[in-house]
Short mmCIF file of C-alpha atoms in Angstrom, two decimals:
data_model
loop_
_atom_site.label_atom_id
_atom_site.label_comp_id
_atom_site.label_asym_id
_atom_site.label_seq_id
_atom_site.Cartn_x
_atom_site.Cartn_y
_atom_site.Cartn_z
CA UNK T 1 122.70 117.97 -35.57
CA UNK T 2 123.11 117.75 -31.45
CA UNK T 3 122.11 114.95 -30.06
CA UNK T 4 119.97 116.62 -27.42
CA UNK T 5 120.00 114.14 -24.26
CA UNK T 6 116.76 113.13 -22.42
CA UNK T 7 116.88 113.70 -18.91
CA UNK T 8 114.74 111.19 -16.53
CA UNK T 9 115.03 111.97 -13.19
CA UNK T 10 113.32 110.55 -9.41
CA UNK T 11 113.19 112.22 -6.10
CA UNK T 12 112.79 110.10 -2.93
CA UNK T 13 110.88 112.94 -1.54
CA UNK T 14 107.84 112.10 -3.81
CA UNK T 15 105.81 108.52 -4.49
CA UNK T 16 107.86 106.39 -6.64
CA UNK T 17 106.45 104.00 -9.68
CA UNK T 18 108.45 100.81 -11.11
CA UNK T 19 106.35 101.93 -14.16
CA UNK T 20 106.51 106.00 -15.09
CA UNK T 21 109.96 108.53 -13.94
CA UNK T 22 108.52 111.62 -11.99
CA UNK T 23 109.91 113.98 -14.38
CA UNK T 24 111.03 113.34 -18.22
CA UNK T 25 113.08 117.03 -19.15
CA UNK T 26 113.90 117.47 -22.86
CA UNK T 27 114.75 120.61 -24.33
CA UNK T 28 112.96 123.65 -22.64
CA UNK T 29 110.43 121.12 -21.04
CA UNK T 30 110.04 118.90 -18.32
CA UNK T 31 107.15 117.00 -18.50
CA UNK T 32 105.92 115.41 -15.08
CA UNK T 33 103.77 112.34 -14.07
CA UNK T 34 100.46 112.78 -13.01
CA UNK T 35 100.82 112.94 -9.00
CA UNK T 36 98.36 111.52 -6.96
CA UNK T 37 97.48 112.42 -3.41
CA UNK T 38 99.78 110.00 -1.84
CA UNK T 39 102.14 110.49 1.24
CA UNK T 40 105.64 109.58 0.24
CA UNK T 41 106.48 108.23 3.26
CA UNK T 42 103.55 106.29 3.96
CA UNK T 43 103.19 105.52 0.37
CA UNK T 44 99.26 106.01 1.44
CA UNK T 45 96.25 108.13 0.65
CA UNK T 46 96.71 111.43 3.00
CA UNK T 47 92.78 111.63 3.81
CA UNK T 48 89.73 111.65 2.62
CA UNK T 49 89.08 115.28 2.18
CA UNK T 50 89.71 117.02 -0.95
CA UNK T 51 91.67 119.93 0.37
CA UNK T 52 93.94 117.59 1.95
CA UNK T 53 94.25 115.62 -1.11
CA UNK T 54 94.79 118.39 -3.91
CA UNK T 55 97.42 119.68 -1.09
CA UNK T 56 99.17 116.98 -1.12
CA UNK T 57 99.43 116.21 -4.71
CA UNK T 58 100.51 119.96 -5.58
CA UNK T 59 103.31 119.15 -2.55
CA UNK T 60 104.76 116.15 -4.56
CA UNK T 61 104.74 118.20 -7.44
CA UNK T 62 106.11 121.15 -5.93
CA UNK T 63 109.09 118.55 -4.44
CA UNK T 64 109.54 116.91 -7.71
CA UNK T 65 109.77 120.48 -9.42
CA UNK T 66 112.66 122.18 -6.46
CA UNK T 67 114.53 118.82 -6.79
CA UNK T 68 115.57 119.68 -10.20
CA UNK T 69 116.12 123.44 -9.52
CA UNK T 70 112.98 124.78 -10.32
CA UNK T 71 109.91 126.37 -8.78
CA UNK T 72 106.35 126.01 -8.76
CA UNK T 73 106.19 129.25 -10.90
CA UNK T 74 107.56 127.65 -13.70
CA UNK T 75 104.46 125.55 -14.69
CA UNK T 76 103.02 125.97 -17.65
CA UNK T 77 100.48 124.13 -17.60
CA UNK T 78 98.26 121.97 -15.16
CA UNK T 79 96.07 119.14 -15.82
CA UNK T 80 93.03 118.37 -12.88
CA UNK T 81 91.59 115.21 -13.12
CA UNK T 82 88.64 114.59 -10.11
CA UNK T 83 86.42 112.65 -9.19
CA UNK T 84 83.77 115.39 -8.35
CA UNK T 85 83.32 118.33 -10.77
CA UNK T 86 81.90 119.49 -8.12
CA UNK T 87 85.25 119.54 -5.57
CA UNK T 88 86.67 122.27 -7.95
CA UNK T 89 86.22 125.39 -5.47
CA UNK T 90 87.95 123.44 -2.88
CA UNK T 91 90.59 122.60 -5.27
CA UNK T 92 90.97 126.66 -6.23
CA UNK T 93 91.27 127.35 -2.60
CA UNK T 94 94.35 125.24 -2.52
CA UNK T 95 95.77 126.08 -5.61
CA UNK T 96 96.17 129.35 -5.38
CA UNK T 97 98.34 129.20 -2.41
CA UNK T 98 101.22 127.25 -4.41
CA UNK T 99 101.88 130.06 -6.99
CA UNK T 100 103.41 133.24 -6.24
CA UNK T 101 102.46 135.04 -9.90
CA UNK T 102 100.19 134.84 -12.26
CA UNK T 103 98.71 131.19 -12.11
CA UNK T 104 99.36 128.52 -15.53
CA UNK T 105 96.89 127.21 -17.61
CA UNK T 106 94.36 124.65 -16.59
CA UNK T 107 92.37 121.69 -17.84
CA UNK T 108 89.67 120.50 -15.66
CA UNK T 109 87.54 117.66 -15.74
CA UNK T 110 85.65 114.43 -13.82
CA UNK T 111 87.04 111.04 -15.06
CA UNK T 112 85.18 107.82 -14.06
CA UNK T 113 87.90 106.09 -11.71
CA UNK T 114 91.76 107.18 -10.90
CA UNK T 115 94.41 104.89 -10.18
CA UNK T 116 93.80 104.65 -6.67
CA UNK T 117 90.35 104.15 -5.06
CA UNK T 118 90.52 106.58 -2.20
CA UNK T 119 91.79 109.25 -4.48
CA UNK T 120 89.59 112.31 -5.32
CA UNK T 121 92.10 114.15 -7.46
CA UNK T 122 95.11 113.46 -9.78
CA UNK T 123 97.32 116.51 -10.86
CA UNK T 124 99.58 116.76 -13.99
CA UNK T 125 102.14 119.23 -14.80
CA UNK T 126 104.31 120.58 -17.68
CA UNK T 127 107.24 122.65 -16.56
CA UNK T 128 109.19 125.25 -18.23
CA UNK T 129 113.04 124.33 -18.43
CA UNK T 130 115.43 127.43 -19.53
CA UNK T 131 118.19 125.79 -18.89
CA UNK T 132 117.32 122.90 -21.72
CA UNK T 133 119.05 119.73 -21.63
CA UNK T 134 122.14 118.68 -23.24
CA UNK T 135 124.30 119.95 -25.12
CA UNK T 136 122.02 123.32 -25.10
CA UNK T 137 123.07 126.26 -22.97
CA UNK T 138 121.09 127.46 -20.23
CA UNK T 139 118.96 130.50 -21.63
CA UNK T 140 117.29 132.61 -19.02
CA UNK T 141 113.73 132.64 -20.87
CA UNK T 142 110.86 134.51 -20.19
CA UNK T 143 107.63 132.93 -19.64
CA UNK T 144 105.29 134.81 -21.34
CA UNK T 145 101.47 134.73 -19.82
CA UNK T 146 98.40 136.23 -21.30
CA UNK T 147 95.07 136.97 -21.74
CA UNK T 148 92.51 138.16 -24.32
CA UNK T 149 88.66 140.45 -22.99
CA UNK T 150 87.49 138.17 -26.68
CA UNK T 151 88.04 134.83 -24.66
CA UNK T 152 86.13 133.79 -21.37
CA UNK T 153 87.80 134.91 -17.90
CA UNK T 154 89.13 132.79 -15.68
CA UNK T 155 91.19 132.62 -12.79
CA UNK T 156 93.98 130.76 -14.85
CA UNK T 157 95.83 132.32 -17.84
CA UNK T 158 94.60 131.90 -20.70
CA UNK T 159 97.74 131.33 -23.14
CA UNK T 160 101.20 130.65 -21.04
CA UNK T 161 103.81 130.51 -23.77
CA UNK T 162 107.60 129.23 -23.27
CA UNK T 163 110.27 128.94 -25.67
CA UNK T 164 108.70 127.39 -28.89
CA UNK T 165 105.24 126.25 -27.55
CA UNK T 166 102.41 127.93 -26.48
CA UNK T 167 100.13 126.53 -23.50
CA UNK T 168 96.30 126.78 -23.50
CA UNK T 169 93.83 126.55 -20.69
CA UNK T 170 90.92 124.27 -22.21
CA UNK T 171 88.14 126.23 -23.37
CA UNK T 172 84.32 125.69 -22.62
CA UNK T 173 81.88 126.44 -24.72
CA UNK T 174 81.46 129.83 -22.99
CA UNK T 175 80.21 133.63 -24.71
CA UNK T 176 82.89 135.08 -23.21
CA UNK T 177 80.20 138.51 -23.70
CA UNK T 178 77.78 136.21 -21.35
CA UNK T 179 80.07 134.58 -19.75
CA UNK T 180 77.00 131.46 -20.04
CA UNK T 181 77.22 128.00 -21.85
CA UNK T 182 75.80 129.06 -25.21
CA UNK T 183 72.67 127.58 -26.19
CA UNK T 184 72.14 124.58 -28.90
CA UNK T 185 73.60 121.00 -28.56
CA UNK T 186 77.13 119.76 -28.72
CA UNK T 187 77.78 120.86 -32.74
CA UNK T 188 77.48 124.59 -31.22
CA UNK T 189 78.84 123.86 -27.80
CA UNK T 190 82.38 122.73 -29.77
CA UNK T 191 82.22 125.79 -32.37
CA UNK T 192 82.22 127.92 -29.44
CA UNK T 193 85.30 126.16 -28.04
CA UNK T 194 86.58 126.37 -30.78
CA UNK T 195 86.17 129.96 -31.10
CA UNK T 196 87.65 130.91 -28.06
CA UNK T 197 90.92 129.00 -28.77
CA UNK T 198 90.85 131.29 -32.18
CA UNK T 199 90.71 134.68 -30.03
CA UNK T 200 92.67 133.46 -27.81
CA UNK T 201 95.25 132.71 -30.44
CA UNK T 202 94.33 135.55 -32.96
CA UNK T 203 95.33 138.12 -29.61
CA UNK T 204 99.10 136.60 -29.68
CA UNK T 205 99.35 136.93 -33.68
CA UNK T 206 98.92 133.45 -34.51
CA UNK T 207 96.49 131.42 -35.97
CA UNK T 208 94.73 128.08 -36.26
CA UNK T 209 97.05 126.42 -38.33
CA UNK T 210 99.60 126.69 -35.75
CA UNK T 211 97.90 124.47 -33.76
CA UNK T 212 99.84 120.95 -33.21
CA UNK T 213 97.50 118.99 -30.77
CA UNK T 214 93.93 118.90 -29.90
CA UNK T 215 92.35 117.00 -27.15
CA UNK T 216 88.74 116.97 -27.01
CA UNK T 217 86.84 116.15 -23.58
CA UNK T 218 83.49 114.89 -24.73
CA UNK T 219 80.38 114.19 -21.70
CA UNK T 220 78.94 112.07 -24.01
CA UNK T 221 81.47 109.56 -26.41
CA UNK T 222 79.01 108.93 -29.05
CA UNK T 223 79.51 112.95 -29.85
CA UNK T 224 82.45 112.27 -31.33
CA UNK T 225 81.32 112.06 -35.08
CA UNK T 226 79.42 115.86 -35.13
CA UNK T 227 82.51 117.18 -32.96
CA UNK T 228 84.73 116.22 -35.72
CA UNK T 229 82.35 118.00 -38.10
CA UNK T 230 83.04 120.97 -36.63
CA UNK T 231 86.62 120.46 -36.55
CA UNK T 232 86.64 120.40 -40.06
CA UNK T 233 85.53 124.30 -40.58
CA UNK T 234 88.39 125.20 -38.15
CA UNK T 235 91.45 123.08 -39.89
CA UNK T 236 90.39 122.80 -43.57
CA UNK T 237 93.60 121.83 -44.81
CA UNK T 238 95.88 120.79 -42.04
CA UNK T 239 94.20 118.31 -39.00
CA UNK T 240 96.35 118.59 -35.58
CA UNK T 241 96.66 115.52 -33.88
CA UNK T 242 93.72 114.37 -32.01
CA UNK T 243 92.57 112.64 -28.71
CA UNK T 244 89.24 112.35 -27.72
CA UNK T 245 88.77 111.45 -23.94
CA UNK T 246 85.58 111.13 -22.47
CA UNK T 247 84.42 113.10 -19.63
CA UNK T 248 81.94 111.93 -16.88
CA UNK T 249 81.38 115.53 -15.99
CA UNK T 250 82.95 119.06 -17.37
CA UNK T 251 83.29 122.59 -15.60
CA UNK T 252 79.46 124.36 -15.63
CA UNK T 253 77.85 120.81 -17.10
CA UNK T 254 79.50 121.37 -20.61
CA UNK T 255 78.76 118.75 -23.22
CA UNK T 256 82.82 119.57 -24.44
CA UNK T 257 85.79 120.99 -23.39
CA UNK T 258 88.72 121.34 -25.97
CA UNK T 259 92.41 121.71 -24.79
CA UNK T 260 94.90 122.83 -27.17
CA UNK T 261 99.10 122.63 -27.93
CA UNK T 262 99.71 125.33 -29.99
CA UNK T 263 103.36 125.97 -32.12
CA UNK T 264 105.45 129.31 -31.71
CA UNK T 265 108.02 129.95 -33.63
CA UNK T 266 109.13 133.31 -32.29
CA UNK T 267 109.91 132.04 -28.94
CA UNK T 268 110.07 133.43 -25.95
CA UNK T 269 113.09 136.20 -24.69
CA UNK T 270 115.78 136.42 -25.26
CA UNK T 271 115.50 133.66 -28.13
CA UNK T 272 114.72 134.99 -31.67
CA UNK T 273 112.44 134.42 -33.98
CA UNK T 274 114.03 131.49 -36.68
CA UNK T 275 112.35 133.31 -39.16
CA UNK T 276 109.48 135.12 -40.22
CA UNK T 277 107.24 132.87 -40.82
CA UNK T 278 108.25 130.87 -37.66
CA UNK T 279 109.30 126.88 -38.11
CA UNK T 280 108.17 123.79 -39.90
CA UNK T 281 105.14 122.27 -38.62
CA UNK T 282 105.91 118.26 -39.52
CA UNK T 283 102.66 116.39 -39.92
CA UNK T 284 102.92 112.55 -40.94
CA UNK T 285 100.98 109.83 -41.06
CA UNK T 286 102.18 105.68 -41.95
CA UNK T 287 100.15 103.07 -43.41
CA UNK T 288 101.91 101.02 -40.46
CA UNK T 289 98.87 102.43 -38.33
CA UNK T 290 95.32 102.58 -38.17
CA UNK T 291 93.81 105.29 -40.52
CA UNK T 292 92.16 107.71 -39.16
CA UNK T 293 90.93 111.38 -40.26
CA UNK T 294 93.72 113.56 -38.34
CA UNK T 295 97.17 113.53 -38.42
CA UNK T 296 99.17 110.27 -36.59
CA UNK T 297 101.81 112.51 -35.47
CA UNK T 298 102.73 116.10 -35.62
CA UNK T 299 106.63 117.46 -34.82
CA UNK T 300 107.13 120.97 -34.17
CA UNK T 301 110.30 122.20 -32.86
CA UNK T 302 111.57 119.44 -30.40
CA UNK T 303 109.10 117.74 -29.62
CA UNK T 304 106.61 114.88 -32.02
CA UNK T 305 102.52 114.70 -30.81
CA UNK T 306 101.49 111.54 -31.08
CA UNK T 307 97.42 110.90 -31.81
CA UNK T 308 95.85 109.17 -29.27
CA UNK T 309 96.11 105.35 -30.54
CA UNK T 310 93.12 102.62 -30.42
CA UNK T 311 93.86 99.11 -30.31
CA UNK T 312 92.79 98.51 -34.13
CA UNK T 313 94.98 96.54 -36.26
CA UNK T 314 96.32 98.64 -39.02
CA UNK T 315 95.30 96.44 -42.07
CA UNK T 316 91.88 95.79 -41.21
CA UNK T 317 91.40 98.90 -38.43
CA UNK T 318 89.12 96.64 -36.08
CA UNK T 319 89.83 95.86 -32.61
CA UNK T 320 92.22 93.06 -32.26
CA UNK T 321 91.11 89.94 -31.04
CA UNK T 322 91.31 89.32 -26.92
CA UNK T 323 91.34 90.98 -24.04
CA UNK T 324 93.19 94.15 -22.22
CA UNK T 325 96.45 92.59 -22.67
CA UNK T 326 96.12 92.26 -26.41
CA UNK T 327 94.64 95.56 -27.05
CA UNK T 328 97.43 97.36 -24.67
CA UNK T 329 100.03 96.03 -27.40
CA UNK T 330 98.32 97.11 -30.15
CA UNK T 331 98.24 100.38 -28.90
CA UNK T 332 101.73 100.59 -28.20
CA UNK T 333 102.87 98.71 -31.54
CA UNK T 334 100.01 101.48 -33.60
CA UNK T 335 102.81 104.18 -31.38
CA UNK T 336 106.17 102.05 -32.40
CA UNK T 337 105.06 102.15 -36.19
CA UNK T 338 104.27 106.15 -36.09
CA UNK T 339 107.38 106.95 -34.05
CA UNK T 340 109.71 104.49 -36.15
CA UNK T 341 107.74 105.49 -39.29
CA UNK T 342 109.77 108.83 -38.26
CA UNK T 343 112.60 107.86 -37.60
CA UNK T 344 112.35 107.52 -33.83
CA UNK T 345 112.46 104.78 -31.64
CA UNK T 346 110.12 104.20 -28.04
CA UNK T 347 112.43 105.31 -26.01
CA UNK T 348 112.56 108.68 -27.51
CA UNK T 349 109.02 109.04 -25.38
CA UNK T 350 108.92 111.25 -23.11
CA UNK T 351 105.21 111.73 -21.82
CA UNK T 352 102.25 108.28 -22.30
CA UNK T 353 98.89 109.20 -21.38
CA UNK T 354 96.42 105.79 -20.77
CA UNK T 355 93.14 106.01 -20.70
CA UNK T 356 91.46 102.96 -19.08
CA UNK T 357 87.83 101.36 -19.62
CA UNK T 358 88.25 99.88 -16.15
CA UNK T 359 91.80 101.05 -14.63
CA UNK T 360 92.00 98.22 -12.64
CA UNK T 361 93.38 96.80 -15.49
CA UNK T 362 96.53 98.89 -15.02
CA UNK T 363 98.57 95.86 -13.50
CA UNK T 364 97.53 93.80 -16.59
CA UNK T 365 98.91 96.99 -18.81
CA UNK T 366 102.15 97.01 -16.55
CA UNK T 367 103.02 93.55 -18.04
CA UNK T 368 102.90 94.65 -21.30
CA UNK T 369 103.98 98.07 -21.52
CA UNK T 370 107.51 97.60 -20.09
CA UNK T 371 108.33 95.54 -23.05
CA UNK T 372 108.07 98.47 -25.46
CA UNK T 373 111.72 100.12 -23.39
CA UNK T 374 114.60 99.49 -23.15
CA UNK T 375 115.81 102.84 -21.21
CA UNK T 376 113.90 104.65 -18.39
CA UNK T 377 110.51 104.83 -18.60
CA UNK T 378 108.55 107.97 -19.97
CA UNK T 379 106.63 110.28 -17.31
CA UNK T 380 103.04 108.87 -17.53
CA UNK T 381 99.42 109.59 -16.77
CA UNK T 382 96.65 107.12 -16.31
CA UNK T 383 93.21 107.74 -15.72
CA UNK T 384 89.95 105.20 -15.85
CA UNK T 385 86.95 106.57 -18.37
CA UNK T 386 83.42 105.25 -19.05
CA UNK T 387 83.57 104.92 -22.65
CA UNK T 388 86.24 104.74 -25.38
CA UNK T 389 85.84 105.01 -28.97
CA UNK T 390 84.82 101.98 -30.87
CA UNK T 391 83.61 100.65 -27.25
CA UNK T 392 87.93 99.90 -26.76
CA UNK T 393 89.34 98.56 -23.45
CA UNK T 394 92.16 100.95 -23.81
CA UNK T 395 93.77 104.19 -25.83
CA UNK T 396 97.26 105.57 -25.45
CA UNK T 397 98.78 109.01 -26.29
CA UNK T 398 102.28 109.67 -26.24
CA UNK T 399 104.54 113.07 -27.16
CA UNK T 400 108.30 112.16 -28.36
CA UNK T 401 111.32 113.69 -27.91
CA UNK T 402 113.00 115.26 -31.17
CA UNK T 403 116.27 116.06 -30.98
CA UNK T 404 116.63 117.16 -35.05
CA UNK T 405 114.18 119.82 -34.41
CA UNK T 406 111.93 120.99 -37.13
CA UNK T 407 113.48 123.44 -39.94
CA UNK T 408 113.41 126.86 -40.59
#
């Protein structure tokens, strides 16, 4: 086996963290944290207007992405966190401008608070990287973007695929015939998502079970339970790994939004296919952490999708006792005992996602989470939220680095 090498790398030209690297590359991926709209060299807030603001945080990503070679055409995939649902048109207007082709996939939704009080808008990004990271060889590959007339239009692509991974837009609960919400409550707002995903992934030959991650944006947290339901008819016999973040507001007032990683084993040109019924799709769970009804992690390829973790204590799976400090370690030791239950170790991490009851408790995080590395720091993304399951001060999501690859 290679020992694929992580690459972590800063660029003075964008805001700097002591507590996330601005870009985390492994393999055919680089996987970016979430930029807010922040001058770099004022290190403040570039106005109070949302044009301004999305401008500026597509800049820093745009100077992260050409200090490491690249160009804003190779995202794959976008994330839009706001503070307005209602800002998106003014974000679209600004968007556009900063892609020369065909645009990536999107997720869009309202979150409670962002990491900075002034800030309307926080952007995330997940590169494409043909030149890998080593000891692989640079392979000019092909991005491949398309779209499907069975899945709702939309100004972003609806599947952006890139080596062994294929990037979804989040889908609404949309008739794509309609192009309208359908009607009924939140049990037939999610089989719709869910439905759209399965065109959307039925048009490039592949199908449900190839999915490796699912992230479900709920308006309303106590939905959780009849979301899951649904779930169930779509993965009888294999469960992706889950996160469910809630929304204070989704695209067109949706009740749900679900967002989707999805496998490929044929790969993008000029790679080949490994074989004909594409690679290994890796799903594990540990008794070393919490049970739940989905899969802890799933590895496909070179990469491990971790489920987003709760601070519940394994052998009793309540909330540990005290405050945000307590929980943020639980969280982080529930992701220690999946990745080490594989083998891995935390600095294998490439990308943690926090999501925040009140995210002024990020400095109280800080203290804790730098404990769980010894290296650089992953790329990270932190957001505040109204609600998190089992009423929780914190979760954490993470996606891990895996250089062994998944087999044939």
């Amino acid at each position: 086996m290679s020992e694929i090498k992580k690459n972590s790398r800063n660029t003075e030209n964008a805001p700097k963290s002591p507590f996330s690297t601005q870009t985390v590359a492994f393999s055919h991926y680089n996987n970016f944290s979430a930029q807010l709209p922040v001058d770099p060299k004022t290190g403040e807030i570039v106005s109070s207007d949302i044009k301004e603001q999305t401008k500026q945080c597509l800049a820093n990503i745009q100077t992260i992405v050409e200090s490491i070679g690249h160009v804003m055409d190779d995202a794959v995939k976008l994330t839009v966190f706001l503070k307005d649902i209602s800002d998106i048109e003014a974000v679209d207007e600004v968007y556009k401008t900063f892609f020369q082709k065909e645009l990536p996939t999107r997720t869009t939704v309202q979150v409670a608070a962002l990491p900075l009080e002034e800030a309307l808008i926080q952007i995330d990004a997940l590169i494409s990287n043909g030149e890998g990271t080593t000891p692989q060889k640079a392979l000019d590959l092909v991005k491949v973007t398309r779209n499907t007339e069975n899945a709702p239009k939309s100004i972003h692509a609806h599947t952006v695929a890139f080596s062994h991974y294929n990037n979804l837009s989040a889908q609404l609960p949309i008739d794509p015939k309609s192009g309208e919400i359908v009607a009924g409550g939140v049990k037939a707002q999610a089989e719709q998502s869910l439905k759209n995903i399965k065109a959307i992934l039925e048009s490039i030959g592949h199908v449900m079970n190839d999915v490796v991650k699912t992230t479900i944006f709920l308006k309303d947290i106590a939905d959780a339970d009849a979301v899951s339901e649904v779930l169930t008819k779509f993965f009888p016999t294999y469960v992706p790994a889950r996160t469910i973040v809630n929304a204070s507001a989704l695209p067109m007032d949706a009740l749900v939004q679900i967002d989707v990683a999805v496998s490929h084993g044929d790969g993008t040109p000029p790679q080949l296919p490994e074989d004909t019924r594409f690679l290994v799709i890796e799903a594990n769970n540990t008794a070393n952490a919490p049970k739940v009804s989905y899969t802890h992690t799933v590895a496909y390829s070179h990469y491990n999708h971790i489920s987003g973790q709760l601070p519940l204590v394994a052998a009793t799976n309540q909330i540990v006792a005290g405050g945000v400090k307590e929980q943020a370690a639980q969280c982080l030791n529930n992701i220690k005992a999946i990745v080490e239950s594989i083998d891995h170790k935390m600095d294998d991490i490439v990308k943690i996602n926090i999501q925040l009851k009140n995210v002024a408790d990020i400095t109280a995080v800080n203290d804790v989470y730098t404990s769980f590395f010894t290296g650089d720091l992953p790329a990270r993304t932190v957001i505040g939220v109204s609600a998190i399951p089992q009423d929780a001060l914190i979760q954490v999501d993470a996606v891990v680095s895996n250089s062994e690859g998944t087999p044939a």
